[in-house]
């Protein structure tokens, strides 16, 4: 019984922290640009999809680490491309 309660607490904490990171990102984007847009969410989701694709290709511990690195680099590239194409003009 104790392990189930601990798992629920940890899942709630992780979910809350992910939502807090997204909310802070939306806040920073809105505060600087004065326009609310959902492009930040698209970058967040692109990182998750990249991680899923890499982890499915390498489903061991190496795939976990490689997936995290690939997701960070891929999301950064998506954000940089979006900035260059949309906001750079």
mmCIF file of C-alpha atoms in Angstrom:
data_model
loop_
_atom_site.group_PDB
_atom_site.id
_atom_site.type_symbol
_atom_site.label_atom_id
_atom_site.label_comp_id
_atom_site.label_asym_id
_atom_site.label_seq_id
_atom_site.Cartn_x
_atom_site.Cartn_y
_atom_site.Cartn_z
ATOM 1 C CA UNK A 1 0.000 0.000 0.000
ATOM 2 C CA UNK A 2 2.839 2.376 0.817
ATOM 3 C CA UNK A 3 4.493 1.953 -2.579
ATOM 4 C CA UNK A 4 1.267 2.789 -4.404
ATOM 5 C CA UNK A 5 0.870 5.997 -2.393
ATOM 6 C CA UNK A 6 4.510 6.918 -3.033
ATOM 7 C CA UNK A 7 4.043 6.284 -6.760
ATOM 8 C CA UNK A 8 0.938 8.485 -6.831
ATOM 9 C CA UNK A 9 2.781 11.279 -5.024
ATOM 10 C CA UNK A 10 5.746 11.058 -7.399
ATOM 11 C CA UNK A 11 3.504 10.978 -10.505
ATOM 12 C CA UNK A 12 1.617 14.022 -9.229
ATOM 13 C CA UNK A 13 4.846 15.869 -8.530
ATOM 14 C CA UNK A 14 6.271 15.156 -11.987
ATOM 15 C CA UNK A 15 3.028 16.135 -13.720
ATOM 16 C CA UNK A 16 2.821 19.349 -11.718
ATOM 17 C CA UNK A 17 6.416 20.261 -12.527
ATOM 18 C CA UNK A 18 5.904 19.657 -16.259
ATOM 19 C CA UNK A 19 2.813 21.874 -16.210
ATOM 20 C CA UNK A 20 4.721 24.523 -14.245
ATOM 21 C CA UNK A 21 7.546 24.544 -16.815
ATOM 22 C CA UNK A 22 5.052 24.961 -19.653
ATOM 23 C CA UNK A 23 3.217 27.732 -17.784
ATOM 24 C CA UNK A 24 6.476 29.587 -17.143
ATOM 25 C CA UNK A 25 7.359 29.306 -20.818
ATOM 26 C CA UNK A 26 3.973 30.682 -21.864
ATOM 27 C CA UNK A 27 4.361 33.494 -19.337
ATOM 28 C CA UNK A 28 7.815 34.447 -20.603
ATOM 29 C CA UNK A 29 6.666 34.379 -24.234
ATOM 30 C CA UNK A 30 3.573 36.476 -23.485
ATOM 31 C CA UNK A 31 5.440 38.978 -21.316
ATOM 32 C CA UNK A 32 8.121 39.672 -23.910
ATOM 33 C CA UNK A 33 5.989 39.638 -27.084
ATOM 34 C CA UNK A 34 2.643 40.842 -25.631
ATOM 35 C CA UNK A 35 0.950 38.273 -27.879
ATOM 36 C CA UNK A 36 -0.283 34.880 -26.701
ATOM 37 C CA UNK A 37 0.616 32.151 -29.152
ATOM 38 C CA UNK A 38 0.833 28.390 -28.973
ATOM 39 C CA UNK A 39 4.144 27.961 -30.787
ATOM 40 C CA UNK A 40 5.814 27.249 -27.456
ATOM 41 C CA UNK A 41 3.584 24.213 -27.042
ATOM 42 C CA UNK A 42 4.501 23.027 -30.535
ATOM 43 C CA UNK A 43 8.198 23.097 -29.625
ATOM 44 C CA UNK A 44 7.448 21.206 -26.406
ATOM 45 C CA UNK A 45 5.509 18.513 -28.282
ATOM 46 C CA UNK A 46 8.139 18.212 -31.019
ATOM 47 C CA UNK A 47 10.715 17.351 -28.356
ATOM 48 C CA UNK A 48 8.422 14.669 -26.962
ATOM 49 C CA UNK A 49 7.883 13.125 -30.402
ATOM 50 C CA UNK A 50 11.609 13.107 -31.143
ATOM 51 C CA UNK A 51 12.239 11.374 -27.824
ATOM 52 C CA UNK A 52 9.542 8.796 -28.574
ATOM 53 C CA UNK A 53 10.996 7.996 -31.996
ATOM 54 C CA UNK A 54 14.556 7.607 -30.709
ATOM 55 C CA UNK A 55 13.544 5.584 -27.650
ATOM 56 C CA UNK A 56 11.447 3.246 -29.818
ATOM 57 C CA UNK A 57 14.498 2.632 -32.003
ATOM 58 C CA UNK A 58 16.802 1.937 -29.008
ATOM 59 C CA UNK A 59 14.633 0.629 -26.125
ATOM 60 C CA UNK A 60 17.440 0.142 -23.592
ATOM 61 C CA UNK A 61 19.210 2.529 -21.214
ATOM 62 C CA UNK A 62 21.307 3.905 -24.051
ATOM 63 C CA UNK A 63 18.095 4.751 -25.890
ATOM 64 C CA UNK A 64 16.849 6.644 -22.847
ATOM 65 C CA UNK A 65 19.924 8.860 -22.707
ATOM 66 C CA UNK A 66 20.250 9.213 -26.483
ATOM 67 C CA UNK A 67 16.530 10.036 -26.678
ATOM 68 C CA UNK A 68 16.850 12.807 -24.090
ATOM 69 C CA UNK A 69 19.806 14.371 -25.875
ATOM 70 C CA UNK A 70 18.117 14.063 -29.278
ATOM 71 C CA UNK A 71 14.903 15.594 -27.903
ATOM 72 C CA UNK A 72 16.755 18.591 -26.472
ATOM 73 C CA UNK A 73 18.727 19.170 -29.657
ATOM 74 C CA UNK A 74 15.684 18.605 -31.881
ATOM 75 C CA UNK A 75 13.433 20.928 -29.878
ATOM 76 C CA UNK A 76 16.173 23.547 -29.937
ATOM 77 C CA UNK A 77 16.442 23.248 -33.717
ATOM 78 C CA UNK A 78 12.669 23.521 -34.104
ATOM 79 C CA UNK A 79 12.650 26.636 -31.907
ATOM 80 C CA UNK A 80 15.591 28.174 -33.773
ATOM 81 C CA UNK A 81 13.983 27.473 -37.162
ATOM 82 C CA UNK A 82 10.677 28.898 -35.986
ATOM 83 C CA UNK A 83 12.422 32.006 -34.735
ATOM 84 C CA UNK A 84 14.343 32.468 -37.988
ATOM 85 C CA UNK A 85 11.325 31.937 -40.241
ATOM 86 C CA UNK A 86 8.537 33.626 -38.286
ATOM 87 C CA UNK A 87 10.115 36.228 -36.021
ATOM 88 C CA UNK A 88 13.302 36.993 -37.931
ATOM 89 C CA UNK A 89 11.507 38.995 -40.581
#
